[in-house]
Coordinates of C-alpha atoms in Angstrom, one line a residue:
X24 CA -0.2 0.2 -0.3
X25 CA 1.0 3.1 -1.3
X26 CA 1.7 5.9 2.2
X27 CA -1.1 8.8 1.6
X28 CA 1.8 12.7 1.5
X29 CA 0.3 14.2 4.5
X30 CA -0.4 18.3 4.0
X31 CA 2.4 20.0 5.7
X32 CA 0.2 21.5 9.4
X33 CA -1.2 24.8 8.6
X34 CA 0.7 27.3 11.4
X35 CA -1.3 29.2 14.3
X36 CA -0.1 33.4 14.0
X37 CA -0.2 35.8 15.8
X38 CA -0.2 39.3 15.5
X39 CA 0.7 41.7 19.1
X40 CA -0.4 45.4 18.6
X41 CA -3.6 43.8 16.8
X42 CA -6.0 46.2 18.2
X43 CA -5.2 48.4 15.9
X44 CA -3.4 50.3 13.1
X45 CA -1.4 48.3 11.2
X46 CA -2.3 45.4 13.5
X47 CA -6.0 44.8 13.0
X48 CA -5.6 46.1 9.2
X49 CA -3.4 42.7 9.0
X50 CA -5.3 40.8 11.4
X51 CA -8.4 41.5 9.4
X52 CA -6.6 40.4 6.8
X53 CA -4.9 37.6 8.1
X54 CA -8.2 35.8 9.9
X55 CA -9.9 35.0 6.5
X56 CA -7.4 33.8 5.1
X57 CA -6.8 29.8 4.7
X58 CA -3.0 29.1 5.4
X59 CA -3.2 29.5 9.0
X60 CA -4.8 27.2 10.7
X61 CA -6.2 29.8 14.4
X62 CA -5.4 33.3 14.2
X63 CA -4.2 35.0 17.7
X64 CA -4.1 38.6 18.8
X65 CA -2.8 40.4 21.3
X66 CA -3.1 43.0 22.9
X67 CA -2.8 45.3 26.5
X68 CA -6.8 45.1 24.9
X69 CA -9.7 44.0 23.2
X70 CA -10.2 44.8 19.9
X71 CA -13.0 44.5 17.7
X72 CA -12.5 41.3 15.1
X73 CA -14.2 38.8 16.6
X74 CA -12.6 35.9 14.8
X75 CA -9.5 35.9 16.0
X76 CA -8.7 34.5 19.2
X77 CA -7.2 37.5 22.2
X78 CA -4.8 37.6 24.5
X79 CA -4.8 40.2 26.5
X80 CA -1.5 40.9 27.5
X81 CA 0.8 43.6 27.4
X82 CA 3.5 42.6 25.5
X83 CA 6.6 44.3 27.6
X84 CA 5.7 41.9 30.5
X85 CA 8.1 38.7 30.6
X86 CA 4.8 36.6 30.8
X87 CA 4.8 37.0 27.9
X88 CA 6.5 33.5 26.4
X89 CA 3.1 31.8 29.1
X90 CA 0.7 33.3 26.6
X91 CA 2.1 32.0 23.2
X92 CA 4.0 28.8 23.6
X93 CA 1.5 27.6 20.4
X94 CA 2.2 30.0 18.3
X95 CA 3.5 29.2 15.1
X96 CA 4.3 32.4 13.9
X97 CA 4.2 36.3 15.0
X98 CA 4.0 39.1 13.6
X99 CA 5.9 42.2 16.5
X100 CA 3.5 45.5 15.4
X101 CA 2.7 46.9 19.4
X102 CA 5.0 50.2 19.4
X103 CA 4.5 53.7 19.7
X104 CA 4.8 55.2 16.6
X105 CA 3.8 58.9 17.6
X106 CA 5.8 61.5 16.1
X107 CA 4.6 63.8 19.2
X108 CA 5.0 61.7 22.1
X109 CA 7.5 61.6 24.2
X110 CA 11.4 60.9 22.4
X111 CA 12.6 59.0 25.6
X112 CA 9.4 57.0 26.6
X113 CA 9.1 56.5 23.2
X114 CA 11.8 54.8 22.9
X115 CA 12.0 52.9 26.0
X116 CA 8.4 51.5 25.1
X117 CA 9.3 50.3 21.7
X118 CA 12.5 48.5 23.2
X119 CA 11.3 46.5 25.5
X120 CA 8.6 45.9 23.4
X121 CA 10.6 43.9 21.0
X122 CA 13.2 43.0 23.1
X123 CA 10.5 41.3 25.3
X124 CA 9.6 39.3 22.1
X125 CA 12.2 38.1 20.5
X126 CA 13.2 36.5 24.5
X127 CA 9.8 34.9 25.2
X128 CA 9.6 33.9 21.6
X129 CA 13.3 32.0 21.6
X130 CA 11.3 31.1 25.1
X131 CA 8.8 30.1 23.9
X132 CA 10.3 27.6 21.0
X133 CA 7.7 30.1 18.8
X134 CA 9.7 29.4 14.9
X135 CA 9.9 32.8 13.2
X136 CA 9.2 36.3 14.1
X137 CA 8.1 39.3 11.9
X138 CA 9.5 42.7 12.6
X139 CA 8.5 46.2 10.9
X140 CA 11.1 48.9 10.6
X141 CA 11.5 51.6 7.8
X142 CA 13.6 52.1 4.9
X143 CA 14.7 54.9 6.7
X144 CA 17.6 53.3 7.9
X145 CA 19.5 53.5 5.0
X146 CA 19.6 56.6 5.8
X147 CA 19.3 59.4 3.5
X148 CA 22.2 61.1 1.8
X149 CA 22.9 63.9 -1.9
X150 CA 25.2 61.0 -3.1
X151 CA 22.8 57.3 -2.6
X152 CA 22.2 55.7 -5.2
X153 CA 18.9 55.9 -7.0
X154 CA 18.1 53.3 -5.8
X155 CA 19.3 51.6 -2.9
X156 CA 20.2 47.9 -2.3
X157 CA 18.4 46.0 -0.8
X158 CA 21.0 44.7 1.0
X159 CA 22.9 47.8 1.3
X160 CA 24.5 49.1 4.4
X161 CA 22.5 50.6 7.0
X162 CA 23.7 54.0 7.0
X163 CA 21.3 56.1 8.5
X164 CA 22.6 58.8 11.6
X165 CA 21.4 57.6 15.0
X166 CA 19.4 60.5 16.3
X167 CA 16.1 60.7 19.4
X168 CA 13.4 59.8 16.4
X169 CA 12.0 57.4 15.3
X170 CA 15.0 56.7 13.0
X171 CA 17.0 55.9 16.0
X172 CA 14.9 53.5 17.5
X173 CA 14.5 51.2 14.5
X174 CA 18.4 51.1 14.3
X175 CA 18.3 50.2 18.0
X176 CA 15.5 47.4 16.8
X177 CA 17.5 45.8 14.1
X178 CA 20.9 45.6 16.6
X179 CA 18.0 44.0 18.9
X180 CA 16.9 41.7 16.5
X181 CA 20.9 40.9 15.9
X182 CA 21.6 40.6 18.7
X183 CA 19.2 38.1 19.4
X184 CA 19.7 36.2 16.2
X185 CA 23.2 35.4 17.6
X186 CA 21.2 34.3 21.3
X187 CA 19.0 32.0 19.6
X188 CA 20.1 30.7 16.5
X189 CA 17.3 28.5 16.3
X190 CA 14.9 31.4 15.3
X191 CA 14.2 32.5 12.2
X192 CA 13.5 37.0 11.9
X193 CA 12.2 38.4 9.1
X194 CA 12.6 42.3 9.8
X195 CA 10.7 44.5 6.6
X196 CA 11.2 47.7 6.3
X197 CA 8.5 49.7 4.2
X198 CA 9.5 52.9 2.0
X199 CA 7.4 55.9 3.0
X200 CA 4.2 55.0 4.3
X201 CA 0.8 55.9 2.4
X202 CA -2.5 55.1 3.3
X203 CA -5.4 55.9 6.1
X204 CA -4.7 56.7 9.3
X205 CA -0.5 57.2 8.7
X206 CA 1.1 59.9 10.1
X207 CA 5.1 60.0 10.1
X208 CA 7.3 63.4 9.2
X209 CA 6.8 62.5 4.8
X210 CA 3.0 63.1 5.2
X211 CA 3.7 65.7 6.9
X212 CA 5.8 67.3 4.8
X213 CA 2.7 67.5 2.3
X214 CA 0.2 69.1 4.2
X215 CA 2.7 72.7 4.7
X216 CA 2.3 75.4 2.7
X217 CA 5.8 74.7 -0.3
X218 CA 7.9 71.7 -0.3
X219 CA 11.6 72.0 1.6
X220 CA 13.9 71.2 -1.3
X221 CA 18.1 72.6 -0.6
X222 CA 20.3 73.4 -2.6
X223 CA 22.1 70.9 -4.7
X224 CA 19.8 67.8 -4.3
X225 CA 16.8 67.1 -5.6
X226 CA 15.0 64.0 -3.3
X227 CA 13.2 61.0 -5.3
X228 CA 10.2 59.9 -3.6
X229 CA 9.0 55.8 -3.4
X230 CA 5.9 55.5 -1.0
X231 CA 4.2 52.1 0.3
X232 CA 1.1 51.7 0.1
X233 CA -0.4 50.5 3.4
X234 CA -2.3 47.6 2.1
X235 CA 0.8 46.8 0.3
X236 CA 2.7 46.5 3.0
X237 CA -0.2 43.7 5.0
X238 CA 0.1 41.9 1.6
X239 CA 3.6 41.0 2.2
X240 CA 3.5 40.5 6.2
X241 CA 0.9 38.1 5.3
X242 CA 4.1 36.6 2.6
X243 CA 6.4 37.0 5.2
X244 CA 4.2 35.6 8.3
X245 CA 3.6 32.1 5.6
X246 CA 7.5 32.0 5.2
X247 CA 8.0 33.1 1.6
X248 CA 9.8 36.0 2.0
X249 CA 12.4 35.9 4.7
X250 CA 15.9 38.1 6.0
X251 CA 15.5 41.6 5.2
X252 CA 13.0 42.5 2.8
X253 CA 12.7 46.1 1.1
X254 CA 8.4 47.3 0.6
X255 CA 7.8 49.8 -1.4
X256 CA 5.6 50.8 -5.0
X257 CA 8.3 50.6 -8.7
X258 CA 10.1 53.3 -8.7
X259 CA 10.1 57.0 -8.0
X260 CA 8.8 60.2 -8.4
X261 CA 10.8 63.0 -9.7
X262 CA 10.3 66.1 -7.2
X263 CA 8.7 68.1 -10.2
X264 CA 6.3 65.4 -10.8
X265 CA 5.6 66.0 -7.1
X266 CA 4.7 69.4 -7.6
X267 CA 2.8 69.3 -10.9
X268 CA 0.1 66.9 -8.6
X269 CA 0.5 69.2 -5.5
X270 CA 0.6 72.0 -7.0
X271 CA 2.8 73.5 -3.9
X272 CA 5.7 74.4 -4.5
X273 CA 9.4 74.5 -3.7
X274 CA 11.1 77.0 -1.2
X275 CA 14.9 76.1 -1.8
X276 CA 17.9 76.9 0.8
X277 CA 21.3 75.6 1.5
X278 CA 21.9 72.9 3.3
X279 CA 24.3 74.4 6.1
X280 CA 21.4 77.2 7.0
X281 CA 18.7 74.4 6.5
X282 CA 19.5 71.5 9.1
X283 CA 21.4 73.9 11.3
X284 CA 18.3 76.0 12.1
X285 CA 16.1 72.8 11.9
X286 CA 18.4 71.6 14.6
X287 CA 18.4 75.0 16.9
X288 CA 14.4 75.0 17.1
X289 CA 14.4 71.5 17.7
X290 CA 16.4 72.3 20.7
X291 CA 14.1 75.2 22.0
X292 CA 11.5 72.4 21.5
X293 CA 9.9 74.3 18.6
X294 CA 9.7 71.3 16.0
X295 CA 9.5 67.0 17.8
X296 CA 11.7 66.1 15.5
X297 CA 15.6 65.8 15.6
X298 CA 17.1 68.0 12.3
X299 CA 18.3 64.7 10.6
X300 CA 14.2 63.4 10.3
X301 CA 14.8 67.0 7.2
X302 CA 17.3 64.3 5.5
X303 CA 14.4 62.1 4.3
X304 CA 12.6 64.6 3.0
X305 CA 15.5 66.6 1.3
X306 CA 17.9 63.2 0.4
X307 CA 16.9 60.5 -1.9
X308 CA 17.0 56.9 -0.4
X309 CA 14.8 55.0 -2.7
X310 CA 15.6 51.3 -2.2
X311 CA 15.2 47.9 -5.0
X312 CA 12.6 45.5 -3.7
X313 CA 14.9 42.5 -4.9
X314 CA 13.9 39.6 -2.7
X315 CA 9.7 40.7 -3.1
X316 CA 10.6 40.5 -7.1
X317 CA 12.3 37.5 -6.9
X318 CA 9.2 35.8 -5.3
X319 CA 6.8 37.0 -8.0
X320 CA 5.4 39.4 -5.4
X321 CA 4.5 43.2 -7.7
X322 CA 3.0 46.4 -5.7
X323 CA -0.6 47.0 -5.8
X324 CA -0.5 50.7 -5.6
X325 CA 2.0 52.5 -8.1
X326 CA 3.9 55.9 -6.4
X327 CA 2.0 58.4 -8.6
X328 CA -1.5 56.6 -7.0
X329 CA 0.0 56.5 -3.3
X330 CA 0.9 60.2 -3.6
X331 CA -2.6 60.7 -4.7
X332 CA -4.4 59.3 -2.3
X333 CA -1.7 60.9 0.3
X334 CA -3.2 64.5 -0.8
X335 CA -6.5 63.3 -0.6
X336 CA -5.7 62.1 2.7
X337 CA -3.9 65.6 4.4
X338 CA -6.3 66.9 7.1
X339 CA -7.0 70.9 6.8
X340 CA -4.3 71.6 8.6
X341 CA -0.8 73.0 8.3
X342 CA 2.5 71.4 9.2
X343 CA 5.3 73.2 11.2
X344 CA 8.8 71.2 10.4
X345 CA 6.7 67.8 11.6
X346 CA 4.5 70.0 14.3
X347 CA 0.3 70.5 13.5
X348 CA -0.9 73.8 15.0
X349 CA -4.1 75.3 13.0
X350 CA -4.5 76.9 10.6
X351 CA -4.8 80.5 12.2
X352 CA -2.0 80.1 14.5
X353 CA 0.5 78.3 11.9
X354 CA -0.2 81.2 9.6
X355 CA 1.0 83.6 12.7
X356 CA 3.9 81.7 13.7
X357 CA 5.2 80.6 9.9
X358 CA 3.8 84.1 8.5
X359 CA 2.4 81.9 5.4
X360 CA 6.5 80.5 4.6
X361 CA 7.1 77.1 4.7
X362 CA 7.7 75.5 8.2
X363 CA 9.4 76.5 11.1
X364 CA 13.6 75.5 8.8
X365 CA 11.9 78.2 5.9
X366 CA 10.5 80.8 7.1
X367 CA 13.1 81.2 10.7
X368 CA 16.0 81.0 7.6
X369 CA 14.1 83.7 5.1
X370 CA 14.8 85.9 8.4
X371 CA 18.6 84.7 8.1
X372 CA 19.4 85.6 5.2
X373 CA 17.8 88.4 4.7
X374 CA 19.6 89.8 8.0
X375 CA 22.9 88.4 6.1
X376 CA 22.2 90.7 2.7
X377 CA 20.8 93.4 4.6
X378 CA 24.5 93.9 6.3
X379 CA 26.0 92.7 3.7
X380 CA 25.1 96.0 2.0

């Protein structure tokens, strides 16, 4: 009698941060997938997707390992990525959460962990290749912003892989994320009345729509892609295309004046983001999504379509170097300039010009 081949047992997948945001979006997709035997939702509060098995726990709790002993794959999406959060508290939360998840998964013998950082870890620089290779060096500057958080989390991953060689970790690095509910340095950049540029260099714009990120996270959960995975729409938009589509004109300044002014404003507490965050709106950081392309994956959203939705989702607010202000207050504060950097730098430039006369 010829033995019949058995179909491999479908895995049990868990999602942290499942009650809201990207975690909820992924959870909604996974519960409708036939590729998983069961879907477990982990968060500090129970969410509204009833098809999932809910386990209410803080992911920083050392007892997490006891709650995931039956899990095969865990997608970690719990984190604080709000631009206006206190940077010290935010980093403490994000690092403790990632460390606890990695340690708990190793202890509970979870087969695969999927984490999301950002393609920002490659760094944005005037001499960057366009596009950057997926295996390009991590060259971002460590800072107090979200990029610094992502760098620290990836460092935790590398240490965890050395300490727990049996644990498989996939790191997903999206380009600038766009979609409902997404609020980042990049999306706020397009709430400004003018687009900041620096002399001698133009950014190239690559976006990653939330729908595409969710589809890649599902692939990673299934083990179709592993290792470091960059994700974004194909190609990029030139600055001229972005200006034409948005109807927002540029305001050009010297790099030294731009970053020096931004750093002073950050030290004074006027802007939440460090000056290094401005690199990502004035310099290119386009990535080549080699792993996904070789796996046969294609983005559903083009850069142009994603950018058009970003423009549609803009709130009726004016942003001053990443800090949202009511329109009236912003008009008074920035005096019609693009952002505080532009307003302040323009004043400095005028003063210098008068002194030379």
